C-alpha cells in the first residue's frame, strides 16, 4: 500500500504531520512518500502541480492531502494558482465523487452555532459531483487576462454543463451510499439538490437522477432547489440523509453543512474514482490567518486518514480505531481553539495529535 502525502500550504503542513503521526502508530505496513503541492510547489518549481507530484499521486493507492492556497498567490494567472493543483489531481485521477460526512459529535453539540436539539445526533452525508459543472465548462475572458484579472474586458463567462453519464455515475454512488447507510440504521433517503426552475443543466440533472432512482425502489428520493436546501440545512438539518448535488452547489452546501457540526476543523472528506483510489483531505482550506501558530485543529485531517483506510486501503478496523480515539480525546475534554468552550482544556495542534496517538493505545 502506497500513500502519497501532499501537505501543501499554510496549516496543511501542521495538520498532515499529525495525521502521519497517527498512521505511523498503527501496526500496518504502508509506504508513505511526501511531495510539494500548491503554493509550496509553485515557489520551488514554478507550478502548483509539478509532474513528479502528479506521478506520485497517480502511482499511489491514496493521497493524503493537507490544503493549498495563500492570499499572496492571488495575483498569479489562474493556471498557476495553488488551488489549480486540486483541480489537476481531480481531473487526472478521475476523482468524480466527493464524500463529506457531517456528523455531530455529542461532546461538541455546544460548539455549533445552532440550537443543540437541532444538531444532536446529526449524521448526514453530502455527495458532491466533482468533474463537471461550471468549473470545467468553457471559460471565456481568461484569454485576455494578464495577472488573473481582466483589465478593459466588457464581459467574462463560464459555461455550465453536465453529461448524462456523469449524472448517472454520481446518482448511483448516492443511492448505493444511502443503501449502505440504511443497512446501518438511517432512513434510506437521497435528496437531489438542483436549480431546475432556472437552469437547463439542472432540469436535465433532475430527470436523470429520477430515472436512476427507479433502480433503487428501497431508497426514497426527493428533489430540492438549492436555495431551499441552503435554508433547510440550518432550519432542520436532521431531515436529510444523503444529499447529492453538482460541483458548485456541493462546494457551497458542504461548507454550510460542515459548520452545523461546530467547526470546519472537524470535517473530513474523500474524493474517489471508479477504482476506489482516492484523495483524502480536510474540508477546510489552508487557513493563512492561523498558519504557523500551532493552533489548527488536526482532527479533520486525522479523520480523513481514517476514511482513507476504510475506502482505499481496505482497513476498516484501523479506521474505526482512529475514529474511536478521536471520540476518546473529545470525551477527555481536549479542544483546539476552534472548538473550545468554557470548562474544556485548550490544546495546540501537536498536543491534539499526541492525544489521539495515546488514545489509540
Ligand atoms: P479556510 O478554510 O482556510 O479558513 C476559514 C476559517 O476557518 C479561517 O478563519 C481559519 O482560521 C478557520 N479554519 C480552517 N481550518 C481550520 C482548522 N483546521 N482549525 C482551526 N481553524 C480552522 O478558508 P479561506 O480562509 O476562505 O481560504 C484560505 C485559503 O485556502 C485560500 O487560499 C483558499 O483558496 C484556500 N482553500 C483551499 C482549499 C483546499 O486546499 N482544498 C479549500 C478551501 C480554501
Tab-separated table of C-alpha atoms and ligand atoms in Angstrom:
chain	number	residue	atom	x	y	z
A	1	UNK	CA	0.000	0.000	0.000
A	2	UNK	CA	1.394	3.339	-1.004
A	3	UNK	CA	0.242	6.706	0.282
A	4	UNK	CA	1.233	9.973	-1.368
A	5	UNK	CA	1.481	12.632	1.343
A	6	UNK	CA	0.889	16.149	-0.007
A	7	UNK	CA	0.800	18.642	2.890
A	8	UNK	CA	0.565	21.806	0.749
A	9	UNK	CA	0.476	25.290	2.247
A	10	UNK	CA	-0.423	27.147	5.427
A	11	UNK	CA	-1.741	24.871	8.158
A	12	UNK	CA	-1.553	21.962	5.658
A	13	UNK	CA	1.938	21.008	6.818
A	14	UNK	CA	0.981	21.176	10.518
A	15	UNK	CA	-2.182	19.090	10.330
A	16	UNK	CA	-0.820	16.473	7.910
A	17	UNK	CA	2.147	15.921	10.250
A	18	UNK	CA	-0.336	14.903	12.974
A	19	UNK	CA	-2.243	12.550	10.668
A	20	UNK	CA	1.040	10.926	9.587
A	21	UNK	CA	1.964	10.523	13.257
A	22	UNK	CA	-1.350	8.725	13.847
A	23	UNK	CA	-0.927	6.488	10.778
A	24	UNK	CA	2.587	5.514	11.843
A	25	UNK	CA	1.248	4.396	15.222
A	26	UNK	CA	-0.969	1.784	13.569
A	27	UNK	CA	0.549	-1.605	13.123
A	28	UNK	CA	0.111	-1.519	9.348
A	29	UNK	CA	2.597	-1.745	6.548
A	30	UNK	CA	2.440	1.101	4.104
A	31	UNK	CA	4.875	3.218	2.278
A	32	UNK	CA	4.446	6.990	2.599
A	33	UNK	CA	6.121	9.430	0.240
A	34	UNK	CA	5.863	13.199	0.590
A	35	UNK	CA	5.849	15.796	-2.217
A	36	UNK	CA	5.240	19.510	-2.653
A	37	UNK	CA	1.912	20.797	-3.949
A	38	UNK	CA	0.152	24.165	-4.251
A	39	UNK	CA	1.968	27.398	-3.413
A	40	UNK	CA	4.915	25.485	-1.929
A	41	UNK	CA	5.385	23.664	-5.259
A	42	UNK	CA	4.969	26.911	-7.206
A	43	UNK	CA	7.696	28.535	-5.092
A	44	UNK	CA	10.071	25.595	-5.647
A	45	UNK	CA	9.275	24.560	-9.231
A	46	UNK	CA	7.115	27.312	-10.761
A	47	UNK	CA	4.000	25.102	-10.938
A	48	UNK	CA	1.379	24.159	-8.290
A	49	UNK	CA	1.196	20.553	-9.519
A	50	UNK	CA	4.645	19.501	-10.789
A	51	UNK	CA	4.909	16.366	-12.963
A	52	UNK	CA	6.677	14.442	-10.185
A	53	UNK	CA	3.911	15.207	-7.665
A	54	UNK	CA	1.198	14.185	-10.121
A	55	UNK	CA	3.039	10.963	-10.955
A	56	UNK	CA	3.455	10.114	-7.276
A	57	UNK	CA	-0.285	10.669	-6.713
A	58	UNK	CA	-1.280	8.601	-9.748
A	59	UNK	CA	1.026	5.728	-8.720
A	60	UNK	CA	-0.284	5.607	-5.139
A	61	UNK	CA	-3.322	3.841	-3.680
A	62	UNK	CA	-4.335	7.024	-1.914
A	63	UNK	CA	-3.359	10.644	-1.463
A	64	UNK	CA	-3.364	12.297	1.940
A	65	UNK	CA	-3.739	15.997	1.194
A	66	UNK	CA	-3.493	18.981	3.542
A	67	UNK	CA	-4.612	22.258	1.974
A	68	UNK	CA	-3.341	24.738	-0.570
A	69	UNK	CA	-3.526	28.466	-1.088
A	70	UNK	CA	-2.476	31.770	0.313
A	71	UNK	CA	-3.555	35.293	-0.458
A	72	UNK	CA	-0.040	36.087	-1.717
A	73	UNK	CA	-0.703	33.963	-4.836
A	74	UNK	CA	-3.902	35.833	-5.805
A	75	UNK	CA	-2.025	37.884	-8.390
A	76	UNK	CA	-0.861	34.833	-10.361
A	77	UNK	CA	-2.522	33.814	-13.616
A	78	UNK	CA	-5.255	31.331	-12.793
A	79	UNK	CA	-3.492	28.171	-14.109
A	80	UNK	CA	-0.591	28.825	-11.747
A	81	UNK	CA	-2.623	29.434	-8.611
A	82	UNK	CA	-2.230	26.867	-5.805
A	83	UNK	CA	-5.918	25.813	-5.953
A	84	UNK	CA	-5.382	24.570	-9.521
A	85	UNK	CA	-3.390	21.673	-8.070
A	86	UNK	CA	-6.564	20.175	-6.601
A	87	UNK	CA	-8.450	20.558	-9.878
A	88	UNK	CA	-5.497	18.942	-11.692
A	89	UNK	CA	-5.401	15.995	-9.281
A	90	UNK	CA	-9.173	15.514	-9.507
A	91	UNK	CA	-9.080	15.589	-13.283
A	92	UNK	CA	-6.044	13.343	-13.790
A	93	UNK	CA	-7.060	10.801	-11.160
A	94	UNK	CA	-10.675	10.823	-12.386
A	95	UNK	CA	-11.967	11.687	-8.908
A	96	UNK	CA	-15.645	12.275	-9.515
A	97	UNK	CA	-17.333	11.678	-6.164
A	98	UNK	CA	-16.667	13.822	-3.138
A	99	UNK	CA	-17.982	12.478	0.177
A	100	UNK	CA	-18.384	14.861	3.061
A	101	UNK	CA	-19.972	13.338	6.114
A	102	UNK	CA	-21.321	15.903	8.589
A	103	UNK	CA	-21.524	14.148	11.914
A	104	UNK	CA	-22.131	15.995	15.147
A	105	UNK	CA	-20.111	14.530	17.985
A	106	UNK	CA	-22.178	14.641	21.181
A	107	UNK	CA	-19.274	16.301	23.050
A	108	UNK	CA	-19.297	19.179	20.551
A	109	UNK	CA	-23.018	19.904	20.474
A	110	UNK	CA	-22.286	23.150	22.357
A	111	UNK	CA	-19.710	24.285	19.766
A	112	UNK	CA	-22.297	24.649	16.990
A	113	UNK	CA	-23.983	27.973	16.391
A	114	UNK	CA	-27.301	26.098	16.088
A	115	UNK	CA	-29.524	25.042	18.985
A	116	UNK	CA	-28.396	21.701	20.478
A	117	UNK	CA	-31.728	19.983	19.730
A	118	UNK	CA	-31.346	20.785	16.025
A	119	UNK	CA	-27.980	19.081	15.659
A	120	UNK	CA	-27.722	16.498	18.433
A	121	UNK	CA	-27.406	13.120	16.681
A	122	UNK	CA	-26.857	14.712	13.266
A	123	UNK	CA	-25.371	12.290	10.739
A	124	UNK	CA	-25.736	13.350	7.114
A	125	UNK	CA	-23.654	12.729	4.026
A	126	UNK	CA	-23.180	15.298	1.292
A	127	UNK	CA	-22.066	13.859	-2.043
A	128	UNK	CA	-20.729	16.404	-4.490
A	129	UNK	CA	-20.042	15.661	-8.160
A	130	UNK	CA	-16.521	16.804	-8.932
A	131	UNK	CA	-15.704	16.580	-12.613
A	132	UNK	CA	-18.436	18.553	-14.381
A	133	UNK	CA	-20.487	21.710	-13.911
A	134	UNK	CA	-19.363	25.274	-14.348
A	135	UNK	CA	-15.857	24.586	-13.005
A	136	UNK	CA	-14.964	22.620	-16.125
A	137	UNK	CA	-17.111	24.327	-18.774
A	138	UNK	CA	-15.590	26.621	-21.344
A	139	UNK	CA	-14.298	29.744	-19.610
A	140	UNK	CA	-14.160	32.957	-21.607
A	141	UNK	CA	-12.400	36.094	-20.634
A	142	UNK	CA	-9.254	34.432	-19.407
A	143	UNK	CA	-7.549	34.769	-22.751
A	144	UNK	CA	-7.105	38.438	-22.174
A	145	UNK	CA	-6.209	38.108	-18.524
A	146	UNK	CA	-2.732	39.282	-17.723
A	147	UNK	CA	-2.460	38.996	-13.963
A	148	UNK	CA	-5.538	36.941	-13.110
A	149	UNK	CA	-7.828	39.912	-13.775
A	150	UNK	CA	-9.344	41.310	-16.966
A	151	UNK	CA	-8.378	44.935	-17.492
A	152	UNK	CA	-10.539	46.543	-20.138
A	153	UNK	CA	-12.815	43.498	-20.602
A	154	UNK	CA	-16.544	44.075	-21.135
A	155	UNK	CA	-17.638	40.625	-20.014
A	156	UNK	CA	-16.467	37.226	-18.797
A	157	UNK	CA	-18.412	33.992	-18.563
A	158	UNK	CA	-18.159	30.319	-17.694
A	159	UNK	CA	-20.459	27.671	-19.111
A	160	UNK	CA	-22.299	25.082	-17.025
A	161	UNK	CA	-22.561	21.581	-18.436
A	162	UNK	CA	-23.263	18.021	-17.344
A	163	UNK	CA	-23.358	14.873	-19.443
A	164	UNK	CA	-25.823	12.051	-18.845
A	165	UNK	CA	-23.101	9.503	-17.855
A	166	UNK	CA	-21.648	11.974	-15.342
A	167	UNK	CA	-25.012	12.424	-13.652
A	168	UNK	CA	-25.849	8.718	-13.754
A	169	UNK	CA	-22.500	7.814	-12.196
A	170	UNK	CA	-22.855	10.172	-9.223
A	171	UNK	CA	-26.531	9.254	-8.774
A	172	UNK	CA	-25.605	5.562	-8.461
A	173	UNK	CA	-22.949	6.448	-5.882
A	174	UNK	CA	-25.543	8.368	-3.866
A	175	UNK	CA	-28.197	5.635	-3.958
A	176	UNK	CA	-25.639	2.974	-3.061
A	177	UNK	CA	-24.339	5.077	-0.159
A	178	UNK	CA	-27.920	5.573	1.061
A	179	UNK	CA	-28.472	1.820	0.880
A	180	UNK	CA	-25.335	1.119	2.949
A	181	UNK	CA	-26.340	3.736	5.490
A	182	UNK	CA	-29.868	2.314	5.647
A	183	UNK	CA	-28.408	-1.089	6.500
A	184	UNK	CA	-26.688	0.670	9.421
A	185	UNK	CA	-29.959	2.244	10.603
A	186	UNK	CA	-30.564	5.503	8.717
A	187	UNK	CA	-33.733	6.403	6.824
A	188	UNK	CA	-32.574	5.495	3.313
A	189	UNK	CA	-33.253	8.762	1.534
A	190	UNK	CA	-31.481	10.657	-1.228
A	191	UNK	CA	-32.177	14.351	-1.642
A	192	UNK	CA	-31.041	15.592	-5.030
A	193	UNK	CA	-30.336	19.320	-4.983
A	194	UNK	CA	-30.739	21.327	-8.189
A	195	UNK	CA	-31.878	24.634	-9.654
A	196	UNK	CA	-34.173	23.082	-12.232
A	197	UNK	CA	-36.564	26.031	-12.096
A	198	UNK	CA	-33.966	28.292	-13.714
A	199	UNK	CA	-31.121	26.246	-15.241
A	200	UNK	CA	-31.480	23.781	-18.135
A	201	UNK	CA	-28.465	21.842	-16.873
A	202	UNK	CA	-30.280	21.132	-13.624
A	203	UNK	CA	-33.612	20.186	-15.205
A	204	UNK	CA	-31.557	17.578	-17.058
A	205	UNK	CA	-29.819	16.603	-13.776
A	206	UNK	CA	-33.205	16.146	-12.078
A	207	UNK	CA	-34.578	13.983	-14.925
A	208	UNK	CA	-31.514	11.726	-14.984
A	209	UNK	CA	-31.416	11.294	-11.176
A	210	UNK	CA	-35.138	10.420	-11.220
A	211	UNK	CA	-34.507	7.765	-13.866
A	212	UNK	CA	-31.595	6.224	-11.914
A	213	UNK	CA	-33.717	6.307	-8.751
A	214	UNK	CA	-36.139	3.798	-10.289
A	215	UNK	CA	-33.398	1.175	-9.907
A	216	UNK	CA	-33.419	1.737	-6.120
A	217	UNK	CA	-37.051	1.251	-5.014
A	218	UNK	CA	-35.915	0.746	-1.403
A	219	UNK	CA	-34.481	4.279	-1.255
A	220	UNK	CA	-36.699	7.354	-1.089
A	221	UNK	CA	-35.823	10.175	-3.471
A	222	UNK	CA	-36.753	13.802	-3.194
A	223	UNK	CA	-35.676	16.885	-5.099
A	224	UNK	CA	-34.953	20.272	-3.616
A	225	UNK	CA	-33.934	23.604	-5.102
A	226	UNK	CA	-30.528	24.724	-3.900
A	227	UNK	CA	-31.797	27.905	-2.247
A	228	UNK	CA	-34.316	25.902	-0.219
A	229	UNK	CA	-31.645	23.293	0.605
A	230	UNK	CA	-29.366	26.037	1.947
A	231	UNK	CA	-32.221	27.156	4.190
A	232	UNK	CA	-33.300	23.663	5.301
A	233	UNK	CA	-29.735	22.755	6.245
A	234	UNK	CA	-29.822	25.302	9.041
A	235	UNK	CA	-33.563	25.066	9.791
A	236	UNK	CA	-33.946	21.313	10.063
A	237	UNK	CA	-30.669	19.557	9.164
A	238	UNK	CA	-31.747	16.175	10.507
A	239	UNK	CA	-34.391	15.908	7.746
A	240	UNK	CA	-31.528	14.943	5.387
A	241	UNK	CA	-29.815	11.592	4.998
A	242	UNK	CA	-27.764	11.574	1.759
A	243	UNK	CA	-27.646	14.790	-0.276
A	244	UNK	CA	-26.369	14.589	-3.850
A	245	UNK	CA	-25.634	17.627	-5.958
A	246	UNK	CA	-23.425	19.175	-8.619
A	247	UNK	CA	-19.965	20.608	-8.296
A	248	UNK	CA	-20.729	24.224	-7.460
A	249	UNK	CA	-23.807	23.739	-5.256
A	250	UNK	CA	-21.935	20.923	-3.497
A	251	UNK	CA	-18.972	23.186	-2.831
A	252	UNK	CA	-21.181	25.672	-1.045
A	253	UNK	CA	-23.609	23.316	0.715
A	254	UNK	CA	-20.861	21.078	2.065
A	255	UNK	CA	-19.161	24.043	3.724
A	256	UNK	CA	-22.501	25.097	5.169
A	257	UNK	CA	-23.134	21.576	6.455
A	258	UNK	CA	-19.673	21.483	7.976
A	259	UNK	CA	-20.469	24.410	10.223
A	260	UNK	CA	-23.505	22.606	11.624
A	261	UNK	CA	-21.129	20.363	13.490
A	262	UNK	CA	-19.298	23.145	15.264
A	263	UNK	CA	-16.132	23.659	13.281
A	264	UNK	CA	-14.833	23.156	9.807
A	265	UNK	CA	-11.741	21.839	11.636
A	266	UNK	CA	-13.641	18.611	12.399
A	267	UNK	CA	-14.752	17.577	8.935
A	268	UNK	CA	-13.003	15.024	6.756
A	269	UNK	CA	-13.607	14.402	3.082
A	270	UNK	CA	-12.889	11.763	0.487
A	271	UNK	CA	-12.792	12.080	-3.298
A	272	UNK	CA	-12.947	8.774	-5.126
A	273	UNK	CA	-12.589	7.445	-8.636
A	274	UNK	CA	-14.118	4.277	-10.059
A	275	UNK	CA	-11.169	2.195	-8.783
A	276	UNK	CA	-11.541	3.425	-5.189
A	277	UNK	CA	-8.295	5.279	-5.491
A	278	UNK	CA	-8.870	8.419	-3.509
A	279	UNK	CA	-7.742	11.792	-2.321
A	280	UNK	CA	-8.395	12.460	1.348
A	281	UNK	CA	-8.353	15.944	2.789
A	282	UNK	CA	-9.962	18.079	5.453
A	283	UNK	CA	-12.930	20.128	4.238
A	284	UNK	CA	-11.237	23.378	5.190
A	285	UNK	CA	-8.535	25.400	3.430
A	286	UNK	CA	-5.016	26.440	4.352
A	287	UNK	CA	-6.173	28.983	6.959
A	288	UNK	CA	-3.367	31.521	6.398
A	289	UNK	CA	-4.689	33.535	9.353
A	290	UNK	CA	-3.562	30.869	11.847
A	291	UNK	CA	-0.762	29.150	9.885
A	292	UNK	CA	2.500	28.599	11.752
A	293	UNK	CA	0.933	29.222	15.156
A	294	UNK	CA	0.439	25.578	16.108
A	295	UNK	CA	-3.252	26.109	16.906
A	296	UNK	CA	-5.025	24.482	13.932
A	297	UNK	CA	-7.364	21.589	14.598
A	298	UNK	CA	-5.819	18.436	13.080
A	299	UNK	CA	-8.888	16.230	13.665
A	300	UNK	CA	-10.451	16.727	10.204
A	301	UNK	CA	-7.194	15.522	8.651
A	302	UNK	CA	-6.853	12.630	11.103
A	303	UNK	CA	-10.471	11.634	10.325
A	304	UNK	CA	-9.666	11.936	6.600
A	305	UNK	CA	-6.854	9.437	7.151
A	306	UNK	CA	-9.460	7.129	8.738
A	307	UNK	CA	-11.665	7.490	5.639
A	308	UNK	CA	-8.601	6.646	3.537
A	309	UNK	CA	-8.053	3.432	5.477
A	310	UNK	CA	-11.712	2.494	5.007
A	311	UNK	CA	-12.303	3.405	1.344
A	312	UNK	CA	-8.959	2.996	-0.443
A	313	UNK	CA	-6.787	0.774	1.753
A	314	UNK	CA	-9.407	-1.734	2.883
A	315	UNK	CA	-8.577	-1.398	6.583
A	316	UNK	CA	-11.987	-0.699	8.172
A	317	UNK	CA	-10.885	-1.801	11.634
A	318	UNK	CA	-7.963	0.605	11.688
A	319	UNK	CA	-10.345	3.351	10.517
A	320	UNK	CA	-12.688	2.583	13.378
A	321	UNK	CA	-9.795	2.628	15.868
A	322	UNK	CA	-8.876	6.156	14.774
A	323	UNK	CA	-12.483	7.350	14.947
A	324	UNK	CA	-12.850	5.875	18.440
A	325	UNK	CA	-9.585	7.548	19.507
A	326	UNK	CA	-10.905	10.915	18.305
A	327	UNK	CA	-14.131	10.409	20.292
A	328	UNK	CA	-11.965	9.492	23.269
A	329	UNK	CA	-9.890	12.712	23.197
A	330	UNK	CA	-13.058	14.771	22.840
A	331	UNK	CA	-14.554	12.935	25.813
A	332	UNK	CA	-11.393	13.818	27.768
A	333	UNK	CA	-12.323	17.464	27.177
A	334	UNK	CA	-9.361	18.297	24.926
A	335	UNK	CA	-10.133	21.045	22.395
A	336	UNK	CA	-8.252	23.167	19.891
A	337	UNK	CA	-9.257	26.840	19.848
A	338	UNK	CA	-11.902	26.476	17.125
A	339	UNK	CA	-13.983	24.028	19.208
A	340	UNK	CA	-13.028	25.234	22.673
A	341	UNK	CA	-15.763	26.145	25.149
A	342	UNK	CA	-15.851	27.001	28.856
A	343	UNK	CA	-14.857	24.035	31.030
A	344	UNK	CA	-12.772	22.249	28.383
A	345	UNK	CA	-8.983	22.153	28.018
A	346	UNK	CA	-7.406	24.144	25.203
A	347	UNK	CA	-4.609	22.319	23.366
A	348	UNK	CA	-2.483	23.007	20.285
A	349	UNK	CA	-2.181	21.071	17.041
A	350	UNK	CA	0.643	18.753	18.136
A	351	UNK	CA	-0.851	18.120	21.579
A	352	UNK	CA	-4.116	17.092	19.928
A	353	UNK	CA	-2.252	14.713	17.596
A	354	UNK	CA	-0.316	13.264	20.541
A	355	UNK	CA	-3.559	12.736	22.459
A	356	UNK	CA	-5.059	10.777	19.535
A	357	UNK	CA	-1.892	8.652	19.332
A	358	UNK	CA	-2.128	7.961	23.080
A	359	UNK	CA	-5.828	7.104	22.829
A	360	UNK	CA	-5.036	4.522	20.152
A	361	UNK	CA	-3.425	2.589	22.985
B	1	LIG	P1	-10.139	28.330	5.260
B	1	LIG	O1	-10.932	27.068	5.358
B	1	LIG	O2	-8.686	28.172	5.039
B	1	LIG	O3	-10.363	29.181	6.593
B	1	LIG	C1	-11.635	29.676	7.000
B	1	LIG	C2	-11.631	29.953	8.507
B	1	LIG	O4	-11.632	28.704	9.208
B	1	LIG	C3	-10.375	30.700	8.975
B	1	LIG	O5	-10.735	31.599	9.996
B	1	LIG	C4	-9.487	29.608	9.536
B	1	LIG	O6	-8.624	30.036	10.543
B	1	LIG	C5	-10.514	28.596	10.058
B	1	LIG	N1	-10.000	27.222	9.973
B	1	LIG	C6	-9.876	26.482	8.838
B	1	LIG	N2	-9.347	25.287	9.144
B	1	LIG	C7	-9.141	25.267	10.485
B	1	LIG	C8	-8.600	24.298	11.381
B	1	LIG	N3	-8.167	23.096	10.989
B	1	LIG	N4	-8.532	24.607	12.692
B	1	LIG	C9	-8.967	25.801	13.122
B	1	LIG	N5	-9.491	26.761	12.326
B	1	LIG	C10	-9.567	26.495	11.004
B	1	LIG	O7	-10.807	29.194	4.102
B	1	LIG	P2	-10.355	30.598	3.478
B	1	LIG	O8	-9.795	31.469	4.558
B	1	LIG	O9	-11.510	31.057	2.696
B	1	LIG	O10	-9.203	30.225	2.459
B	1	LIG	C11	-7.815	30.271	2.769
B	1	LIG	C12	-7.014	29.711	1.611
B	1	LIG	O11	-7.313	28.318	1.487
B	1	LIG	C13	-7.350	30.332	0.253
B	1	LIG	O12	-6.171	30.480	-0.485
B	1	LIG	C14	-8.280	29.313	-0.389
B	1	LIG	O13	-8.245	29.351	-1.781
B	1	LIG	C15	-7.688	28.028	0.142
B	1	LIG	N6	-8.613	26.886	0.172
B	1	LIG	C16	-8.051	25.681	-0.094
B	1	LIG	C17	-8.823	24.531	-0.025
B	1	LIG	C18	-8.134	23.220	-0.274
B	1	LIG	O14	-6.926	23.142	-0.228
B	1	LIG	N7	-8.890	22.149	-0.527
B	1	LIG	C19	-10.183	24.621	0.321
B	1	LIG	C20	-10.731	25.876	0.623
B	1	LIG	C21	-9.923	27.008	0.562
